[in-house]
Short mmCIF file of C-alpha atoms and ligand atoms in Angstrom, two decimals:
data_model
loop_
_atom_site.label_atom_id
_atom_site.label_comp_id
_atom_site.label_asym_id
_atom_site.label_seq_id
_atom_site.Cartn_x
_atom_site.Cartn_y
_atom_site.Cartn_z
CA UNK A 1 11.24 -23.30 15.64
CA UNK A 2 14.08 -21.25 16.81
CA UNK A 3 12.17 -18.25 18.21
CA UNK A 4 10.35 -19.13 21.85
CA UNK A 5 8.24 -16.05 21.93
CA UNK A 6 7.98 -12.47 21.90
CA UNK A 7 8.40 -9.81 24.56
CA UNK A 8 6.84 -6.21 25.42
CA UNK A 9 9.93 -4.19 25.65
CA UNK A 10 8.57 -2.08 28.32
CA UNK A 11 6.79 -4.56 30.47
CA UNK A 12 8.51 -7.83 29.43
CA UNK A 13 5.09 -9.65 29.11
CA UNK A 14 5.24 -12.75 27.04
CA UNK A 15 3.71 -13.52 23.55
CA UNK A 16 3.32 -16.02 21.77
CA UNK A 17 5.49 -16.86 18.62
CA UNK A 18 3.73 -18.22 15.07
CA UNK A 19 1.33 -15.75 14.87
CA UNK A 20 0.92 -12.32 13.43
CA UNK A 21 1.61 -8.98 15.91
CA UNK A 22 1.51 -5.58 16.11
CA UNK A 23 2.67 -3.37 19.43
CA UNK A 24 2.21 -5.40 22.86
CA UNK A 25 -0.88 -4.34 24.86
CA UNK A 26 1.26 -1.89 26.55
CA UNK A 27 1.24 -0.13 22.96
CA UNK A 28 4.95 -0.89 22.64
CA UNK A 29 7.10 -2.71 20.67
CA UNK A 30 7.73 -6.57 21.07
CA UNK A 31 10.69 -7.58 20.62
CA UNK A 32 12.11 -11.41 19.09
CA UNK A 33 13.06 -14.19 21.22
CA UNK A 34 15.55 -17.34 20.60
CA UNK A 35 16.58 -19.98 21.84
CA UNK A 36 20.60 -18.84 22.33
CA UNK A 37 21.45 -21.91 23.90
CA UNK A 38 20.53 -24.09 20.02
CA UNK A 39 22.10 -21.50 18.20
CA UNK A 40 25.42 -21.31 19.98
CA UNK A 41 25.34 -24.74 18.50
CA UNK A 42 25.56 -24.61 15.08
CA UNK A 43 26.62 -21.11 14.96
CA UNK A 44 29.89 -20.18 14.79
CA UNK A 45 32.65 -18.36 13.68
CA UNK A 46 33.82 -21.56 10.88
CA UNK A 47 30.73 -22.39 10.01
CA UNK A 48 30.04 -18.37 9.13
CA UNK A 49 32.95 -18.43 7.30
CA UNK A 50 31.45 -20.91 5.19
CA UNK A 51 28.37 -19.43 4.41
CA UNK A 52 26.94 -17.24 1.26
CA UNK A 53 27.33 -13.78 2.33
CA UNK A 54 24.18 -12.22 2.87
CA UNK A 55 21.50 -11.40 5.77
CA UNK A 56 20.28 -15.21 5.78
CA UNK A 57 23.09 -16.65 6.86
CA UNK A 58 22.23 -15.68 10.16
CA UNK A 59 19.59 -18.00 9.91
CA UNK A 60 20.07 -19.16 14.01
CA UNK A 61 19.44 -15.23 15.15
CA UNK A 62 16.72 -14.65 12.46
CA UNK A 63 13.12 -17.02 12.31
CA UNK A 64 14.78 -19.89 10.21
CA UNK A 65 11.29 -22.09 9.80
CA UNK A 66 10.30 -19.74 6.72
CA UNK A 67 11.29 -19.51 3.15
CA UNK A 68 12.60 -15.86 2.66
CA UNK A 69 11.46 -13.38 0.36
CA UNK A 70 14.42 -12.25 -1.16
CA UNK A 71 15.95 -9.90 -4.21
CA UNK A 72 19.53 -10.60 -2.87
CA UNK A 73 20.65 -9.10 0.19
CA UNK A 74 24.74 -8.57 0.26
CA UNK A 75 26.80 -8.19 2.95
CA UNK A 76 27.36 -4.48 2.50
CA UNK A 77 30.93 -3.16 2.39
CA UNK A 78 33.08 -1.39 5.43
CA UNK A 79 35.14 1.71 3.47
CA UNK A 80 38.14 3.73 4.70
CA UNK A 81 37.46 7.66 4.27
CA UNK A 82 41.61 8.32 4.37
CA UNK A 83 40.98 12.08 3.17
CA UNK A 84 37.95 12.80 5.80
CA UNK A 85 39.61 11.69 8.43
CA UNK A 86 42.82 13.09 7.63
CA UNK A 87 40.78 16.10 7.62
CA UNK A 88 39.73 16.44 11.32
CA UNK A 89 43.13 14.67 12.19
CA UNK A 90 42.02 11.24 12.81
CA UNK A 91 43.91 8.09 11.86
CA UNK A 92 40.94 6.22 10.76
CA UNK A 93 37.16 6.80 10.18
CA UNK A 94 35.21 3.45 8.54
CA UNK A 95 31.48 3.82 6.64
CA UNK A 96 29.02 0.96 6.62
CA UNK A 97 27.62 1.15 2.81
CA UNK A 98 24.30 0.19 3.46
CA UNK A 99 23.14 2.10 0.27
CA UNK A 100 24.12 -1.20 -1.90
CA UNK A 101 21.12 -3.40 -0.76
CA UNK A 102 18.06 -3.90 -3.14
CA UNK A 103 15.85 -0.62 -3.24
CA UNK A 104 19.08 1.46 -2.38
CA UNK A 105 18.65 1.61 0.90
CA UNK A 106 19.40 -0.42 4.38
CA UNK A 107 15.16 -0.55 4.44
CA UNK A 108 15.50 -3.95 2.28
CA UNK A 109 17.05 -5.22 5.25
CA UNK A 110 14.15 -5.08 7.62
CA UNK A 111 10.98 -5.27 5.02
CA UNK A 112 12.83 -8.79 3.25
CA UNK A 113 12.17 -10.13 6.75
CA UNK A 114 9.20 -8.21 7.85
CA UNK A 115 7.67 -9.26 4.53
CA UNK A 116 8.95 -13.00 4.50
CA UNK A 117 6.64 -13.25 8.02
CA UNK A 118 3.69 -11.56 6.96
CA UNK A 119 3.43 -14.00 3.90
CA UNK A 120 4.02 -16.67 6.45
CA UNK A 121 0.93 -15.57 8.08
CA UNK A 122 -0.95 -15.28 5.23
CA UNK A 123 -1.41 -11.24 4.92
CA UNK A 124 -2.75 -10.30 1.37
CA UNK A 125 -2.49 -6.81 2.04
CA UNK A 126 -0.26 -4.40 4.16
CA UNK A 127 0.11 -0.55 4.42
CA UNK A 128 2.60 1.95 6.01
CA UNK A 129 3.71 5.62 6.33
CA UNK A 130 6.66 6.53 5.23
CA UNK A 131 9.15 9.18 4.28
CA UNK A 132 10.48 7.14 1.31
CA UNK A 133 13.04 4.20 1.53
CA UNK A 134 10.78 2.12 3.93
CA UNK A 135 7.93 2.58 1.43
CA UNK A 136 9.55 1.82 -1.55
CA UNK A 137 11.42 -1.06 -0.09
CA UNK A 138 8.07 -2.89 1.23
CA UNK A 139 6.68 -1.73 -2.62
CA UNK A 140 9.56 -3.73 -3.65
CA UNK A 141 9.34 -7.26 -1.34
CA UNK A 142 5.68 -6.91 -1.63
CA UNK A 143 5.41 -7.44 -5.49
CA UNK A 144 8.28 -10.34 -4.95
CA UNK A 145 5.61 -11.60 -2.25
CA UNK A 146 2.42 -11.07 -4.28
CA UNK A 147 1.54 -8.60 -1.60
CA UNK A 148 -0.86 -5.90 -1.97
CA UNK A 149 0.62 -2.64 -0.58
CA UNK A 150 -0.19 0.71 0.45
CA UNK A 151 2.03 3.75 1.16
CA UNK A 152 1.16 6.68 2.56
CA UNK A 153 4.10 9.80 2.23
CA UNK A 154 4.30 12.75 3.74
CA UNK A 155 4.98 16.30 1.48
CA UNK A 156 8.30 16.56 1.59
CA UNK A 157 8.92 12.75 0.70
CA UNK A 158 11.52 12.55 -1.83
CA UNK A 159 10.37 11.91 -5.82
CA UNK A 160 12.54 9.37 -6.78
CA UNK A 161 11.13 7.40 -3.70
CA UNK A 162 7.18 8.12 -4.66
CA UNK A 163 7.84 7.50 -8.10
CA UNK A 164 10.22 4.06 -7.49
CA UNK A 165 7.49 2.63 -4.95
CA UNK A 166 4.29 3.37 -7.49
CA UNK A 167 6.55 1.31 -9.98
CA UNK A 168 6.55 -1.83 -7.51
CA UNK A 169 2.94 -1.38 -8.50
CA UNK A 170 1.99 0.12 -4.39
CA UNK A 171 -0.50 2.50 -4.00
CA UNK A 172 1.29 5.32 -3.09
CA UNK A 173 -0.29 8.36 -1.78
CA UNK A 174 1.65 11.64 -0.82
CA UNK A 175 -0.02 13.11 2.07
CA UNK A 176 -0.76 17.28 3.31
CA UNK A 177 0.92 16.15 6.97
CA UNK A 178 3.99 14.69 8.88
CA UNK A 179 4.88 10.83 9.00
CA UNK A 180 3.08 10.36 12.50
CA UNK A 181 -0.03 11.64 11.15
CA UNK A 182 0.33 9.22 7.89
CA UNK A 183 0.44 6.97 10.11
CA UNK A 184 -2.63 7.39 12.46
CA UNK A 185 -4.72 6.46 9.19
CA UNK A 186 -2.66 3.41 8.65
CA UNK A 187 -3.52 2.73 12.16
CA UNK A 188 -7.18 3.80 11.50
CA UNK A 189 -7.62 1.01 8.84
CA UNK A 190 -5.97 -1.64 10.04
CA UNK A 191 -8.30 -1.36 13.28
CA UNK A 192 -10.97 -1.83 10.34
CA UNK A 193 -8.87 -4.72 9.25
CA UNK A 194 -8.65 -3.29 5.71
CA UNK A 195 -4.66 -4.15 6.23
CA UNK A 196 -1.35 -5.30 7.99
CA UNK A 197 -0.34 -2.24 9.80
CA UNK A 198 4.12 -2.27 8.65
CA UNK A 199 4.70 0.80 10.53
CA UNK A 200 8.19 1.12 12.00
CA UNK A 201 8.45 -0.79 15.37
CA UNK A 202 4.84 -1.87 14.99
CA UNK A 203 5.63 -4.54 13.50
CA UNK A 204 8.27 -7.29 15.68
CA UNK A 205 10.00 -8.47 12.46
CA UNK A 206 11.81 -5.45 10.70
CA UNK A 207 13.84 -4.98 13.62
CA UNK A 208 15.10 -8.50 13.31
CA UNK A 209 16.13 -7.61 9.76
CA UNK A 210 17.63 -4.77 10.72
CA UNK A 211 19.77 -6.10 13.35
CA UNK A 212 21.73 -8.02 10.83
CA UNK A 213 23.88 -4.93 10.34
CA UNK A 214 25.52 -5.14 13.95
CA UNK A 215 26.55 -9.03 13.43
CA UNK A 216 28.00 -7.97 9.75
CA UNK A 217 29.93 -5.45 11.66
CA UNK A 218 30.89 -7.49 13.76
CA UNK A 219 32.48 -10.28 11.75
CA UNK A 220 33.75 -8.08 9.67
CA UNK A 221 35.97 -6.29 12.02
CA UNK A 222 37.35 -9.49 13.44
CA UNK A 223 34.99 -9.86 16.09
CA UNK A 224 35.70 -6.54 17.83
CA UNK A 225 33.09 -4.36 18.00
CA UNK A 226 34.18 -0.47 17.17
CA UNK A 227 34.74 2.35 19.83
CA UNK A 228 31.87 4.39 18.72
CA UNK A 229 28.93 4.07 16.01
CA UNK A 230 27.07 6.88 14.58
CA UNK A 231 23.80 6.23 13.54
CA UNK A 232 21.28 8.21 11.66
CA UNK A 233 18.08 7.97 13.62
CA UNK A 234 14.75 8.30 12.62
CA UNK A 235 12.04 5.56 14.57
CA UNK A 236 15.35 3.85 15.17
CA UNK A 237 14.82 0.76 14.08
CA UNK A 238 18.61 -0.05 12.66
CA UNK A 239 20.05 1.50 16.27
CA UNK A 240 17.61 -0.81 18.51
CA UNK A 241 18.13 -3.37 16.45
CA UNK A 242 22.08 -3.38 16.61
CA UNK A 243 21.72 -2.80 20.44
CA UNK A 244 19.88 -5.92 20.92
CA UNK A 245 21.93 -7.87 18.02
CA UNK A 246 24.90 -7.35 20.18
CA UNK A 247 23.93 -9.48 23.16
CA UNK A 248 22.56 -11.82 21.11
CA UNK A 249 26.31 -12.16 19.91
CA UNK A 250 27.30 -12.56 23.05
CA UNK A 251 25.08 -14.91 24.30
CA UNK A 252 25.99 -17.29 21.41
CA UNK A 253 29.85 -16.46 22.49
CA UNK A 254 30.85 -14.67 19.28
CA UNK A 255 31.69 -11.51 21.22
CA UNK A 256 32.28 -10.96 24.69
CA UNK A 257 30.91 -7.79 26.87
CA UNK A 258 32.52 -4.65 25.09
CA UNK A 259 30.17 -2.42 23.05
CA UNK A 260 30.66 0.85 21.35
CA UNK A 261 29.29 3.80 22.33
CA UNK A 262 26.19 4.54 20.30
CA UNK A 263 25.55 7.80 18.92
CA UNK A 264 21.39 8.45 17.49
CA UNK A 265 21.93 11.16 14.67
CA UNK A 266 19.40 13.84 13.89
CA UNK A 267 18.97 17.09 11.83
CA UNK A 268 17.94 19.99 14.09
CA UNK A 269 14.68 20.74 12.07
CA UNK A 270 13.90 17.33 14.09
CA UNK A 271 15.68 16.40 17.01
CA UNK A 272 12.89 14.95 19.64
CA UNK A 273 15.74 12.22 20.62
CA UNK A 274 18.55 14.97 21.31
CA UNK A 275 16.02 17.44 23.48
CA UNK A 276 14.46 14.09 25.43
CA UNK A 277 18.39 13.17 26.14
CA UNK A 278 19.16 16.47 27.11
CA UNK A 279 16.48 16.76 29.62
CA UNK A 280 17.31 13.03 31.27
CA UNK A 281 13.59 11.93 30.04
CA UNK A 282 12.90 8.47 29.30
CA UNK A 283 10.52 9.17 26.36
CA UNK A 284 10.64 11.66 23.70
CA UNK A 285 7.78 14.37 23.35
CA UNK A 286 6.81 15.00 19.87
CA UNK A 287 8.58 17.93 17.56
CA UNK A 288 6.30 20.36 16.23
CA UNK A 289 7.29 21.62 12.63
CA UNK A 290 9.75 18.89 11.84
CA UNK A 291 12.04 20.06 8.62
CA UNK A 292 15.23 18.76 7.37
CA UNK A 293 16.62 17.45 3.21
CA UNK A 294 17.37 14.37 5.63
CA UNK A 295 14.07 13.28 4.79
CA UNK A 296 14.72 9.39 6.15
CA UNK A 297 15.31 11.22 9.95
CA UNK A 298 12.32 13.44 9.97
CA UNK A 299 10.42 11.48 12.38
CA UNK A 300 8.47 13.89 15.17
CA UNK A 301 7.14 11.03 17.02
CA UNK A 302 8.73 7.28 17.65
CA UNK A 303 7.29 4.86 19.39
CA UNK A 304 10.76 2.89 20.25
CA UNK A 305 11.80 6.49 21.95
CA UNK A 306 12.71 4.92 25.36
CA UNK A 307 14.31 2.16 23.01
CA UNK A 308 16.80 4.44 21.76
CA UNK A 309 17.55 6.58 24.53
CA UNK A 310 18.14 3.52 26.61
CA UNK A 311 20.63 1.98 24.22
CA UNK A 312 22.19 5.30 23.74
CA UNK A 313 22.81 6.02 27.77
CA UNK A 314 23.79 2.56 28.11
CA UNK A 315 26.43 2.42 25.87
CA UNK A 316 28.04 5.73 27.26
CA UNK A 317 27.53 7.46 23.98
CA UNK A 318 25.02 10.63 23.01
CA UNK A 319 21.98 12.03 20.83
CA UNK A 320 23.59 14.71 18.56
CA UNK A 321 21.62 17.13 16.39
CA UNK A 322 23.41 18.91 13.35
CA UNK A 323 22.72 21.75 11.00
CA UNK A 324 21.25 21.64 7.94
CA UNK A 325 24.10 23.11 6.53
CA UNK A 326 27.02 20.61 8.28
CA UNK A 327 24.96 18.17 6.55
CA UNK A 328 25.23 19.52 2.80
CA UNK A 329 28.78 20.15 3.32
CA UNK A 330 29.61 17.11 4.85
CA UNK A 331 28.28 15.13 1.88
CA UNK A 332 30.04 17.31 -0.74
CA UNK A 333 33.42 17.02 1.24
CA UNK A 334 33.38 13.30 1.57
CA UNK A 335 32.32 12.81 -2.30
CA UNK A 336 35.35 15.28 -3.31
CA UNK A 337 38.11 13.93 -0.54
CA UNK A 338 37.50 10.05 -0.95
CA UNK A 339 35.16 9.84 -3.63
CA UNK A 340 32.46 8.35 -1.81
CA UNK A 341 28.96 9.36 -2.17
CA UNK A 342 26.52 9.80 1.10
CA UNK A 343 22.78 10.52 1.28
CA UNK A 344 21.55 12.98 3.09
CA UNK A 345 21.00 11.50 6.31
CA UNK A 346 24.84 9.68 6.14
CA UNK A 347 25.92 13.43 5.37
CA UNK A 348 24.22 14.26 8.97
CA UNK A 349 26.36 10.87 10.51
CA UNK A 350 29.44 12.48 9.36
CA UNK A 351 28.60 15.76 10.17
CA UNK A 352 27.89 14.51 13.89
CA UNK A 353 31.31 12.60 13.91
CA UNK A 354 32.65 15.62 12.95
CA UNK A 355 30.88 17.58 15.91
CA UNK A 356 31.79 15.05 18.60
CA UNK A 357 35.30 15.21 17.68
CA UNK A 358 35.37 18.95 18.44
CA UNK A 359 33.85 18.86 21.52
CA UNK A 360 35.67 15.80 22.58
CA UNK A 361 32.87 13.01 22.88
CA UNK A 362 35.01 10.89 20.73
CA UNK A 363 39.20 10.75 20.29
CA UNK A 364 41.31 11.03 17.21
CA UNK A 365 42.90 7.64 17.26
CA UNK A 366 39.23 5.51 18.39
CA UNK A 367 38.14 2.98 16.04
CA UNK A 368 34.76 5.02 14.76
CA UNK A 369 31.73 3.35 11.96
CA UNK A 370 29.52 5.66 11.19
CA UNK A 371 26.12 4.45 8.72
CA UNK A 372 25.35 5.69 5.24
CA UNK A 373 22.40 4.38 5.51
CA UNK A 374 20.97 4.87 1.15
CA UNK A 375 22.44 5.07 -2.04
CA UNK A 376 23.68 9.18 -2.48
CA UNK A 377 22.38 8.84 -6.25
CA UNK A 378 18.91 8.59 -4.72
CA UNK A 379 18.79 12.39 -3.86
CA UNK A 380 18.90 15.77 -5.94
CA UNK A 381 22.70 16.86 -5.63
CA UNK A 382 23.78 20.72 -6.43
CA UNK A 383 24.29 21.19 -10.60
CA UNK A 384 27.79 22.71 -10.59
CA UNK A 385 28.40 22.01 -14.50
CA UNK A 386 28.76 24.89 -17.21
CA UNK A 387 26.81 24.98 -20.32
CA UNK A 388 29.20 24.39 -23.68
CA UNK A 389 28.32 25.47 -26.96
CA UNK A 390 30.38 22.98 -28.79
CA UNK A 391 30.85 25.16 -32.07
CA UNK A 392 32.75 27.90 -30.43
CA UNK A 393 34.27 25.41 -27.47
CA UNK A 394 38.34 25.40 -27.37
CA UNK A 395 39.50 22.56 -25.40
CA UNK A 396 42.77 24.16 -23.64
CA UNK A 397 39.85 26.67 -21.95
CA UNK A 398 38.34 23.76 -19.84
C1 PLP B 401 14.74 5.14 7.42
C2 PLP B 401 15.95 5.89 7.21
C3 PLP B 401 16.72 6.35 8.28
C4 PLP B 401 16.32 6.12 9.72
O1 PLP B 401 16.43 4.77 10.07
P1 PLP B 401 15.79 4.21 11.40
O2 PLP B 401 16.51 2.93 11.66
O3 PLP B 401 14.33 3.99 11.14
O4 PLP B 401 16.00 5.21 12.47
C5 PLP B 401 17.87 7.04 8.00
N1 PLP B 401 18.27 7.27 6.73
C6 PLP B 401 17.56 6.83 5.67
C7 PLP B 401 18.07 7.11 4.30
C8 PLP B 401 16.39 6.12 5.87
O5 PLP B 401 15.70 5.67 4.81
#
C-alpha cells in the first residue's frame, strides 16, 4: 500500500491507513500520507508521458491498492482568454476548464476518489450537504458504486443541480437553512450510524481527488508552476488540495521549491475567508446571512479555514471578495471577448483577477491560471433574444 497513514492537520497526530475516517479527534481534517520515497520511483516525467490522460494516472500520489470508480475523468484543458486579457492590458491570462469532467463540474474529481474508498470500506450508504455540484457529483459515483445516497441542499441551491442529483436516483432534499446547518443533520445521523458522513473536508479522500488539478497544472505548463492562481473558494477543498499536491511534486522531484501565489475567491454576500485574512486570524468566524448567484462559494462556515488561510499567507498571495455585480459582468465579457463560457463562481475568479490587477497584487506580464471550476451551461444566463413573428419577419431587419 502506498499510503503510510493519515495525519490531523492541526495537531499532526497519526492514523491509521485501511480504514474508514471522518475529522481527527481534534475535529479537523486528516490529511493523506505516502510513501514519496516509492513513488519517486516509478514516477516520472517519461513514464507520465506515457500514460492515459486522466486523474488515475497519478496512481503513486493517489491510494493505488483500489479499483476506481470511474465515469471517465479527462485531463481538463488550459485555454488562452487573448480578448480578456487584452482587456486589462495583460499579455496572457490562462483558465483551467474544470467544467468538462463528468457531472459538469471539478466535484467528480474528489467524489470518484472519495467514493472509490468508501466502497473499499464497504459503506452501503452515505449522505452530505451541499449547494449543488458536490451533491450531484456523489449522486452520480454513487449509482456507478451501487451506493445509497443522501443529499441535503440548501434554498438557494441551483435546479438543474437538485433535479440532475434526484436523477442519479439520491434522495435529495432542499432544505429552509444554509449549507452548515444541512450539514449538522448529516452529522446528526451519521453519529446514529444511519450513514457515511461525505461532507467537505470530513472526509480524508476528496481532497486527494481534488489535488489532481495542481499536478495537471503542473505538467501541463512544462513543469513550472504559474505566478499566481485564483481560486474560487468555498470549504476549499480544490485550494488545500493543490497546496499540499505541490510538495508532494516536489518531494518526488517533479518540481522544485517555487509556488504561485494563491488567491481564495469569494462573493461578498460570503466572504468569512477575506474578513478572517483581513484581521490576521487563523480561523474564520462564521458569516451570518450568506447570499451570492455563486451558489458553489456560499459556504458561512469551513472547517479547513486555517487550511486555507495558511496556504494563502504562505504562498504570498490574498483572500479577495468581489461584487455580485463584477461577477455577472465578468462572465458575460469573457463569453462575448473569447467565447468561453464561465459559471458563476469562475465569473467571481475573473472578476478577482481583474481586481488584483488594479490594485497591483498581481503584474501585467505574470504568468496567471485562474479556475472555472463548472460547466457555464449549468446556470440560468440573462435571455437577451427578441421574439419573431415569422409571417411578417424581413431578413435585411435582423
Ligand atoms: C464546490 C464549488 C466551489 C468551491 O470549491 P471548494 O474547493 O470546495 O472551495 C466553487 N465553484 C463551484 C462551481 C463549486 O461547485
Amino acid at each position: 500500500m502506498n499510503v503510510t497513514h493519515l495525519e490531523c492537520s492541526l495537531t499532526g497526530e497519526r492514523y491509521e491507513a485501511g480504514q474508514r475516517h471522518n475529522l481527527s479527534r481534534a475535529g479537523k481534517p486528516l490529511l493523506v500520507r505516502y510513501d514519496t520515497e516509492a513513488a519517486k520511483r516509478t514516477l516520472t516525467r517519461d513514464s507520465l508521458a506515457g500514460r492515459a490522460s486522466d486523474m488515475w494516472k497519478w496512481r503513486e500520489l493517489l491510494p493505488n491498492d483500489v479499483e476506481p470508480v470511474s465515469l471517465g475523468e479527462p485531463e481538463t484543458p488550459i485555454i488562452e482568454l487573448p480578448e480578456t486579457a487584452a482587456r486589462e492590458g495583460a499579455s496572457s491570462l490562462l483558465v483551467k476548464d474544470e467544467g468538462r469532467l463528468p457531472t459538469g463540474s471539478f466535484k467528480a474529481r474528489g467524489l470518484a476518489m472519495a467514493v472509490t474508498m468508501a466502497r473499499q470500506f464497504g459503506i452501503a450508504r452515505i449522505a452530505m450537504p451541499t449547494n449543488g455540484n458536490a451533491g450531484a457529483a456523489l449522486a452520480a459515483y454513487g449509482a456507478r458504486a451501487g451506493i445509497e445516497t443522501i443529499v441535503i441542499c440548501p434554498a438557494e441551491t441551483p435546479e438543474i443541480n437538485v433535479t440532475e442529483t434526484a436523477a442519479y436516483g439520491a434522495r435529495v432534499y432542499v432544505a429552509d437553512g444554509q449549507i452548515d446547518e444541512c450539514g449538522a443533520l448529516v452529522g446528526k445521523g451519521a453519529a446514529e450510524d444511519l450513514w457515511f458522513d461525505c461532507s467537505t473536508l470530513k472526509e480524508p479522500y476528496r481532497l486527494e481527488g481534488k489535488k489532481v488539478m495542481g499536478f495537471e497544472l503542473a505538467e501541463q505548463l512544462g513543469w513550472e508552476l504559474p505566478d499566481a492562481i485564483f481560486y474560487p473558494t468555498g470549504g476549499g477543498t480544490g485550494l488545500i488540495g493543490m497546496w499540499k499536491g505541490f510538495d508532494e511534486l516536489e518531494a518526488v522531484g517533479l518540481i522544485g521549491s517555487k509556488r504561485p501565489r494563491m488567491y481564495a475567491v469569494q462573493a461578498e454576500g460570503c466572504a468569512p475567508m477575506v474578513r478572517a485574512f483581513e484581521k490576521g486570524e487563523e480561523f474564520a468566524e462564521r458569516w451570518e446571512n450568506a447570499a451570492t448567484v455563486a451558489t458553489g462559494i456560499r459556504v458561512p462556515k469551513a472547517v479547513g479555514d486555517f487550511l486555507i488561510l495558511r496556504a494563502v499567507r504562505e504562498s504570498g498571495g490574498a483572500a479577495i471578495a468581489v461584487s455580485e455585480e463584477a461577477i455577472l459582468e465578468a462572465v458575460e465579457d469573457a463569453a462575448r471577448d473569447d467565447g468561453f463560457l464561465f459559471c458563476p463562481e469562475g465569473g467571481a475568479v475573473l472578476a478577482a483577477w481583474r481586481k488584483a490587477l488594479g490594485q497591483g497584487l498581481v503584474g501585467k506580464d505574470e504568468r496567471v491560471l485562474l479556475f472555472n471550476c463548472a460547466n457555464g451551461n449549468k446556470y440560468p444566463l440573462p435571455d437577451r433574444s427578441k421574439r419573431l413573428k415569422l409571417a411578417e419577419a424581413r431578413a435585411e431587419d435582423l
